[in-house]
PDB file of C-alpha atoms in Angstrom:
ATOM      1  CA  SER D  96      93.767  90.955  31.643  1.00  0.00           C
ATOM      2  CA  PRO D  97      90.019  91.257  30.928  1.00  0.00           C
ATOM      3  CA  VAL D  98      90.794  91.148  27.196  1.00  0.00           C
ATOM      4  CA  GLY D  99      92.852  88.369  25.630  1.00  0.00           C
ATOM      5  CA  PHE D 100      94.529  88.053  22.252  1.00  0.00           C
ATOM      6  CA  GLY D 101      92.925  85.287  20.198  1.00  0.00           C
ATOM      7  CA  CYS D 102      95.348  83.742  17.734  1.00  0.00           C
ATOM      8  CA  TYR D 103      92.947  81.870  15.450  1.00  0.00           C
ATOM      9  CA  ARG D 104      94.021  83.547  12.212  1.00  0.00           C
ATOM     10  CA  VAL D 105      97.458  84.922  13.009  1.00  0.00           C
ATOM     11  CA  ASP D 106     100.662  83.695  11.391  1.00  0.00           C
ATOM     12  CA  ASP D 107     104.356  84.343  12.032  1.00  0.00           C
ATOM     13  CA  ARG D 108     104.869  84.971   8.304  1.00  0.00           C
ATOM     14  CA  VAL D 109     102.601  88.059   8.330  1.00  0.00           C
ATOM     15  CA  PRO D 110     104.342  91.228   9.647  1.00  0.00           C
ATOM     16  CA  ARG D 111     101.051  92.908  10.556  1.00  0.00           C
ATOM     17  CA  HIS D 112     100.104  89.974  12.792  1.00  0.00           C
ATOM     18  CA  ARG D 113     103.451  90.111  14.550  1.00  0.00           C
ATOM     19  CA  GLU D 114     103.044  93.854  15.182  1.00  0.00           C
ATOM     20  CA  ALA D 115      99.456  93.438  16.415  1.00  0.00           C
ATOM     21  CA  LEU D 116     100.510  90.825  18.951  1.00  0.00           C
ATOM     22  CA  ARG D 117     103.469  92.898  20.052  1.00  0.00           C
ATOM     23  CA  LEU D 118     101.317  96.006  20.564  1.00  0.00           C
ATOM     24  CA  ALA D 119      98.683  94.009  22.483  1.00  0.00           C
ATOM     25  CA  LEU D 120     101.293  92.661  24.895  1.00  0.00           C
ATOM     26  CA  LEU D 121     102.854  96.080  25.390  1.00  0.00           C
ATOM     27  CA  ALA D 122      99.384  97.520  26.076  1.00  0.00           C
ATOM     28  CA  GLY D 123      98.877  95.091  28.966  1.00  0.00           C
ATOM     29  CA  VAL D 124      97.103  92.141  27.367  1.00  0.00           C
ATOM     30  CA  ASN D 125      98.550  89.088  29.112  1.00  0.00           C
ATOM     31  CA  LEU D 126      96.266  86.269  27.945  1.00  0.00           C
ATOM     32  CA  LEU D 127      97.208  84.621  24.622  1.00  0.00           C
ATOM     33  CA  ASP D 128      94.962  81.915  23.173  1.00  0.00           C
ATOM     34  CA  THR D 129      96.317  79.731  20.373  1.00  0.00           C
ATOM     35  CA  SER D 130      96.081  76.116  19.172  1.00  0.00           C
ATOM     36  CA  THR D 131      98.021  73.467  17.290  1.00  0.00           C
ATOM     37  CA  ASN D 132      95.842  73.870  14.206  1.00  0.00           C
ATOM     38  CA  TYR D 133      95.715  77.675  14.059  1.00  0.00           C
ATOM     39  CA  GLY D 134      97.661  78.601  10.958  1.00  0.00           C
ATOM     40  CA  ASP D 135      98.828  74.980  10.770  1.00  0.00           C
ATOM     41  CA  GLY D 136     101.294  75.666  13.579  1.00  0.00           C
ATOM     42  CA  HIS D 137     102.304  79.154  12.485  1.00  0.00           C
ATOM     43  CA  SER D 138     100.137  80.787  15.147  1.00  0.00           C
ATOM     44  CA  GLU D 139     102.108  79.045  17.900  1.00  0.00           C
ATOM     45  CA  LEU D 140     105.330  80.007  16.132  1.00  0.00           C
ATOM     46  CA  LEU D 141     104.241  83.658  16.189  1.00  0.00           C
ATOM     47  CA  VAL D 142     103.431  83.582  19.901  1.00  0.00           C
ATOM     48  CA  GLY D 143     106.783  82.004  20.684  1.00  0.00           C
ATOM     49  CA  LYS D 144     108.780  84.448  18.598  1.00  0.00           C
ATOM     50  CA  VAL D 145     107.090  87.608  19.854  1.00  0.00           C
ATOM     51  CA  LEU D 146     107.265  86.578  23.502  1.00  0.00           C
ATOM     52  CA  LYS D 147     110.936  85.681  23.116  1.00  0.00           C
ATOM     53  CA  GLU D 148     111.709  89.058  21.541  1.00  0.00           C
ATOM     54  CA  LEU D 149     109.864  91.032  24.219  1.00  0.00           C
ATOM     55  CA  ALA D 150     111.419  89.013  27.020  1.00  0.00           C
ATOM     56  CA  ALA D 151     114.894  89.564  25.557  1.00  0.00           C
ATOM     57  CA  SER D 152     114.304  93.332  25.419  1.00  0.00           C
ATOM     58  CA  GLY D 153     112.955  93.342  28.974  1.00  0.00           C
ATOM     59  CA  GLU D 154     109.610  94.783  27.878  1.00  0.00           C
ATOM     60  CA  VAL D 155     107.401  91.803  28.815  1.00  0.00           C
ATOM     61  CA  ALA D 156     108.318  88.951  31.154  1.00  0.00           C
ATOM     62  CA  ARG D 157     107.255  85.478  30.075  1.00  0.00           C
ATOM     63  CA  GLU D 158     105.998  84.669  33.581  1.00  0.00           C
ATOM     64  CA  ASP D 159     103.572  87.601  33.380  1.00  0.00           C
ATOM     65  CA  VAL D 160     101.773  86.132  30.352  1.00  0.00           C
ATOM     66  CA  VAL D 161      99.229  83.279  30.401  1.00  0.00           C
ATOM     67  CA  VAL D 162      99.750  81.180  27.265  1.00  0.00           C
ATOM     68  CA  VAL D 163      96.889  78.867  26.306  1.00  0.00           C
ATOM     69  CA  THR D 164      97.088  76.308  23.529  1.00  0.00           C
ATOM     70  CA  LYS D 165      94.839  73.457  22.458  1.00  0.00           C
ATOM     71  CA  ALA D 166      95.103  69.978  20.936  1.00  0.00           C
ATOM     72  CA  GLY D 167      92.705  67.680  19.138  1.00  0.00           C
ATOM     73  CA  TYR D 168      92.454  68.659  15.487  1.00  0.00           C
ATOM     74  CA  VAL D 169      94.262  66.578  12.882  1.00  0.00           C
ATOM     75  CA  GLN D 170      94.571  68.819   9.834  1.00  0.00           C
ATOM     76  CA  GLY D 171      97.336  70.107   7.578  1.00  0.00           C
ATOM     77  CA  GLN D 172     100.754  68.853   8.698  1.00  0.00           C
ATOM     78  CA  ASN D 173      99.102  66.901  11.516  1.00  0.00           C
ATOM     79  CA  LEU D 174      96.990  65.000   9.016  1.00  0.00           C
ATOM     80  CA  LYS D 175     100.005  64.334   6.821  1.00  0.00           C
ATOM     81  CA  GLU D 176     101.823  62.898   9.834  1.00  0.00           C
ATOM     82  CA  ALA D 177      98.799  60.785  10.759  1.00  0.00           C
ATOM     83  CA  LEU D 178      98.693  59.315   7.256  1.00  0.00           C
ATOM     84  CA  ASP D 179     102.445  58.702   7.260  1.00  0.00           C
ATOM     85  CA  ARG D 180     102.225  56.947  10.625  1.00  0.00           C
ATOM     86  CA  ARG D 181      99.415  54.753   9.349  1.00  0.00           C
ATOM     87  CA  LYS D 182     101.516  53.714   6.346  1.00  0.00           C
ATOM     88  CA  ILE D 183     104.367  52.495   8.563  1.00  0.00           C
ATOM     89  CA  GLY D 184     102.049  50.685  10.960  1.00  0.00           C
ATOM     90  CA  ASP D 185     102.307  53.108  13.890  1.00  0.00           C
ATOM     91  CA  PRO D 186      99.049  55.087  13.762  1.00  0.00           C
ATOM     92  CA  TRP D 187      97.680  57.343  16.452  1.00  0.00           C
ATOM     93  CA  ARG D 188      94.914  55.317  18.069  1.00  0.00           C
ATOM     94  CA  GLU D 189      91.256  56.275  18.464  1.00  0.00           C
ATOM     95  CA  MET D 190      91.249  58.582  15.473  1.00  0.00           C
ATOM     96  CA  THR D 191      87.942  60.193  14.493  1.00  0.00           C
ATOM     97  CA  GLU D 192      87.961  60.576  10.714  1.00  0.00           C
ATOM     98  CA  TYR D 193      85.264  63.210  10.555  1.00  0.00           C
ATOM     99  CA  SER D 194      85.875  64.320   6.968  1.00  0.00           C
ATOM    100  CA  ARG D 195      88.579  63.902   4.346  1.00  0.00           C
ATOM    101  CA  ASP D 196      90.570  66.910   5.553  1.00  0.00           C
ATOM    102  CA  CYS D 197      89.480  67.099   9.204  1.00  0.00           C
ATOM    103  CA  TRP D 198      90.267  64.300  11.636  1.00  0.00           C
ATOM    104  CA  HIS D 199      90.263  64.511  15.406  1.00  0.00           C
ATOM    105  CA  CYS D 200      91.950  62.725  18.292  1.00  0.00           C
ATOM    106  CA  ILE D 201      92.382  63.033  22.076  1.00  0.00           C
ATOM    107  CA  SER D 202      94.153  59.744  22.804  1.00  0.00           C
ATOM    108  CA  PRO D 203      96.890  59.920  25.465  1.00  0.00           C
ATOM    109  CA  ALA D 204      99.722  59.182  23.002  1.00  0.00           C
ATOM    110  CA  PHE D 205      98.437  61.794  20.569  1.00  0.00           C
ATOM    111  CA  LEU D 206      98.163  64.446  23.274  1.00  0.00           C
ATOM    112  CA  LYS D 207     101.695  63.708  24.461  1.00  0.00           C
ATOM    113  CA  ASP D 208     103.054  64.103  20.931  1.00  0.00           C
ATOM    114  CA  GLN D 209     101.002  67.240  20.270  1.00  0.00           C
ATOM    115  CA  LEU D 210     102.205  68.919  23.441  1.00  0.00           C
ATOM    116  CA  SER D 211     105.806  68.197  22.498  1.00  0.00           C
ATOM    117  CA  ALA D 212     105.237  69.751  19.081  1.00  0.00           C
ATOM    118  CA  SER D 213     103.494  72.787  20.589  1.00  0.00           C
ATOM    119  CA  LEU D 214     106.278  73.412  23.094  1.00  0.00           C
ATOM    120  CA  GLY D 215     108.767  73.217  20.249  1.00  0.00           C
ATOM    121  CA  ARG D 216     106.908  75.807  18.191  1.00  0.00           C
ATOM    122  CA  LEU D 217     106.338  78.040  21.209  1.00  0.00           C
ATOM    123  CA  ALA D 218     109.994  77.647  22.233  1.00  0.00           C
ATOM    124  CA  MET D 219     108.878  77.099  25.819  1.00  0.00           C
ATOM    125  CA  PRO D 220     109.442  74.301  28.348  1.00  0.00           C
ATOM    126  CA  LYS D 221     105.894  74.727  29.661  1.00  0.00           C
ATOM    127  CA  VAL D 222     102.530  76.069  28.546  1.00  0.00           C
ATOM    128  CA  ASP D 223     100.229  77.552  31.169  1.00  0.00           C
ATOM    129  CA  LEU D 224      97.003  75.914  29.998  1.00  0.00           C
ATOM    130  CA  LEU D 225      96.277  73.101  27.531  1.00  0.00           C
ATOM    131  CA  LEU D 226      92.700  72.616  26.359  1.00  0.00           C
ATOM    132  CA  LEU D 227      91.161  69.651  24.572  1.00  0.00           C
ATOM    133  CA  HIS D 228      90.003  71.336  21.373  1.00  0.00           C
ATOM    134  CA  ASN D 229      86.382  70.595  20.440  1.00  0.00           C
ATOM    135  CA  PRO D 230      86.346  66.921  21.510  1.00  0.00           C
ATOM    136  CA  GLU D 231      82.693  66.771  20.488  1.00  0.00           C
ATOM    137  CA  TYR D 232      83.831  65.792  16.991  1.00  0.00           C
ATOM    138  CA  PHE D 233      83.655  62.207  18.247  1.00  0.00           C
ATOM    139  CA  LEU D 234      79.983  62.662  19.164  1.00  0.00           C
ATOM    140  CA  MET D 235      79.213  64.330  15.836  1.00  0.00           C
ATOM    141  CA  ASP D 236      80.864  61.483  13.956  1.00  0.00           C
ATOM    142  CA  ALA D 237      79.111  58.854  16.094  1.00  0.00           C
ATOM    143  CA  GLU D 238      75.758  60.406  15.200  1.00  0.00           C
ATOM    144  CA  HIS D 239      76.617  60.244  11.488  1.00  0.00           C
ATOM    145  CA  ARG D 240      77.479  56.553  11.927  1.00  0.00           C
ATOM    146  CA  ASN D 241      74.165  55.935  13.743  1.00  0.00           C
ATOM    147  CA  MET D 242      75.915  54.821  16.920  1.00  0.00           C
ATOM    148  CA  PRO D 243      73.403  54.572  19.783  1.00  0.00           C
ATOM    149  CA  LEU D 244      73.548  57.807  21.754  1.00  0.00           C
ATOM    150  CA  ALA D 245      74.127  56.194  25.147  1.00  0.00           C
ATOM    151  CA  ASP D 246      77.008  54.128  23.752  1.00  0.00           C
ATOM    152  CA  ALA D 247      78.507  57.162  22.043  1.00  0.00           C
ATOM    153  CA  ARG D 248      78.395  59.186  25.230  1.00  0.00           C
ATOM    154  CA  ASP D 249      79.907  56.397  27.333  1.00  0.00           C
ATOM    155  CA  THR D 250      82.749  56.013  24.840  1.00  0.00           C
ATOM    156  CA  PHE D 251      83.232  59.773  24.643  1.00  0.00           C
ATOM    157  CA  TYR D 252      83.539  60.288  28.399  1.00  0.00           C
ATOM    158  CA  ASP D 253      85.830  57.279  28.679  1.00  0.00           C
ATOM    159  CA  ARG D 254      88.132  58.952  26.155  1.00  0.00           C
ATOM    160  CA  VAL D 255      87.913  62.250  27.996  1.00  0.00           C
ATOM    161  CA  ALA D 256      88.808  60.493  31.257  1.00  0.00           C
ATOM    162  CA  ARG D 257      91.915  58.916  29.727  1.00  0.00           C
ATOM    163  CA  ALA D 258      92.877  62.235  28.144  1.00  0.00           C
ATOM    164  CA  PHE D 259      92.624  63.851  31.578  1.00  0.00           C
ATOM    165  CA  GLU D 260      94.822  61.125  33.064  1.00  0.00           C
ATOM    166  CA  GLN D 261      97.493  61.958  30.496  1.00  0.00           C
ATOM    167  CA  LEU D 262      97.182  65.681  31.157  1.00  0.00           C
ATOM    168  CA  GLU D 263      97.528  65.112  34.899  1.00  0.00           C
ATOM    169  CA  LYS D 264     100.835  63.411  34.082  1.00  0.00           C
ATOM    170  CA  GLU D 265     101.866  66.431  32.027  1.00  0.00           C
ATOM    171  CA  VAL D 266     101.049  68.736  34.952  1.00  0.00           C
ATOM    172  CA  ALA D 267     103.170  66.536  37.230  1.00  0.00           C
ATOM    173  CA  ALA D 268     105.994  66.587  34.671  1.00  0.00           C
ATOM    174  CA  GLY D 269     105.894  70.384  34.545  1.00  0.00           C
ATOM    175  CA  ARG D 270     105.048  70.618  30.846  1.00  0.00           C
ATOM    176  CA  ILE D 271     101.653  72.269  31.463  1.00  0.00           C
ATOM    177  CA  GLY D 272     100.377  74.354  34.325  1.00  0.00           C
ATOM    178  CA  ALA D 273      96.772  73.179  34.035  1.00  0.00           C
ATOM    179  CA  TYR D 274      94.274  71.772  31.535  1.00  0.00           C
ATOM    180  CA  GLY D 275      90.641  71.960  30.491  1.00  0.00           C
ATOM    181  CA  ILE D 276      88.272  71.762  27.539  1.00  0.00           C
ATOM    182  CA  SER D 277      87.345  74.165  24.756  1.00  0.00           C
ATOM    183  CA  SER D 278      83.980  73.095  23.334  1.00  0.00           C
ATOM    184  CA  ASN D 279      81.407  74.740  21.122  1.00  0.00           C
ATOM    185  CA  THR D 280      78.717  72.411  22.496  1.00  0.00           C
ATOM    186  CA  PHE D 281      78.862  73.146  26.207  1.00  0.00           C
ATOM    187  CA  VAL D 282      76.072  75.592  25.364  1.00  0.00           C
ATOM    188  CA  VAL D 283      73.704  73.440  23.270  1.00  0.00           C
ATOM    189  CA  PRO D 284      70.638  71.658  24.743  1.00  0.00           C
ATOM    190  CA  HIS D 285      71.665  68.485  26.585  1.00  0.00           C
ATOM    191  CA  GLY D 286      69.405  66.401  24.367  1.00  0.00           C
ATOM    192  CA  LYS D 287      71.521  67.106  21.292  1.00  0.00           C
ATOM    193  CA  ALA D 288      73.812  64.262  20.289  1.00  0.00           C
ATOM    194  CA  ASP D 289      76.954  66.409  20.307  1.00  0.00           C
ATOM    195  CA  ALA D 290      76.296  68.154  23.637  1.00  0.00           C
ATOM    196  CA  VAL D 291      79.198  68.115  26.095  1.00  0.00           C
ATOM    197  CA  ASP D 292      77.944  67.868  29.686  1.00  0.00           C
ATOM    198  CA  LEU D 293      80.081  69.971  32.021  1.00  0.00           C
ATOM    199  CA  LEU D 294      78.894  68.057  35.082  1.00  0.00           C
ATOM    200  CA  ARG D 295      80.093  64.751  33.624  1.00  0.00           C
ATOM    201  CA  VAL D 296      83.355  66.414  32.668  1.00  0.00           C
ATOM    202  CA  LEU D 297      83.859  67.705  36.198  1.00  0.00           C
ATOM    203  CA  ASP D 298      83.233  64.235  37.620  1.00  0.00           C
ATOM    204  CA  LEU D 299      86.215  63.009  35.581  1.00  0.00           C
ATOM    205  CA  ALA D 300      88.494  65.965  36.251  1.00  0.00           C
ATOM    206  CA  GLY D 301      91.592  65.791  38.439  1.00  0.00           C
ATOM    207  CA  PRO D 302      93.200  68.605  40.428  1.00  0.00           C
ATOM    208  CA  GLY D 303      94.909  69.975  37.320  1.00  0.00           C
ATOM    209  CA  PHE D 304      91.582  70.795  35.624  1.00  0.00           C
ATOM    210  CA  ALA D 305      91.261  74.577  35.707  1.00  0.00           C
ATOM    211  CA  ALA D 306      89.312  76.076  32.795  1.00  0.00           C
ATOM    212  CA  ILE D 307      86.731  75.726  30.073  1.00  0.00           C
ATOM    213  CA  GLN D 308      86.228  77.769  26.923  1.00  0.00           C
ATOM    214  CA  LEU D 309      82.869  78.134  25.236  1.00  0.00           C
ATOM    215  CA  PRO D 310      80.996  80.375  22.813  1.00  0.00           C
TER     216      PRO D 310
END
């Protein structure tokens, strides 16, 4: 559909949000855009519940809806789990500790765990599209730490490449239909430290790369 339903601030505990999503789907909207950190997981829970209800009633078929989710932010329950894992000596690697309450990660192991959690909340065996969610946090943090720009970019695209390798595995395993990147800095001048270069991204992309999201 030319209009999608963005799930940034929706929550399964709010009846009005549930009704809004239901009405959108019944009106023909078939693109739903959520993320692991929207509503600290409750946005994905809402999408899963409403789609299950409409599929059970025969009003909307799951296969007719494109479900997009994202991974990368470590906030709320994700941050609690990251801290707990660190305490027991099993941390997620390559963690960007951007601020006290906002960390970020796109390591292969993290993405695998996040997808499992998302599929559980969505109550689905597969999500149509998984996007790396604002991976430029690494570049922003590197600038704050005065890391040389060329080194920061090389490290960043190396991490993106390994994230893509993991997501290709998830496509092959049938847990995602395709993958891509959602970035606020695709659109900033290339000279800025946090700019994400689409051409470099495409050089790293495998056959499962299908979409980008940008302001």
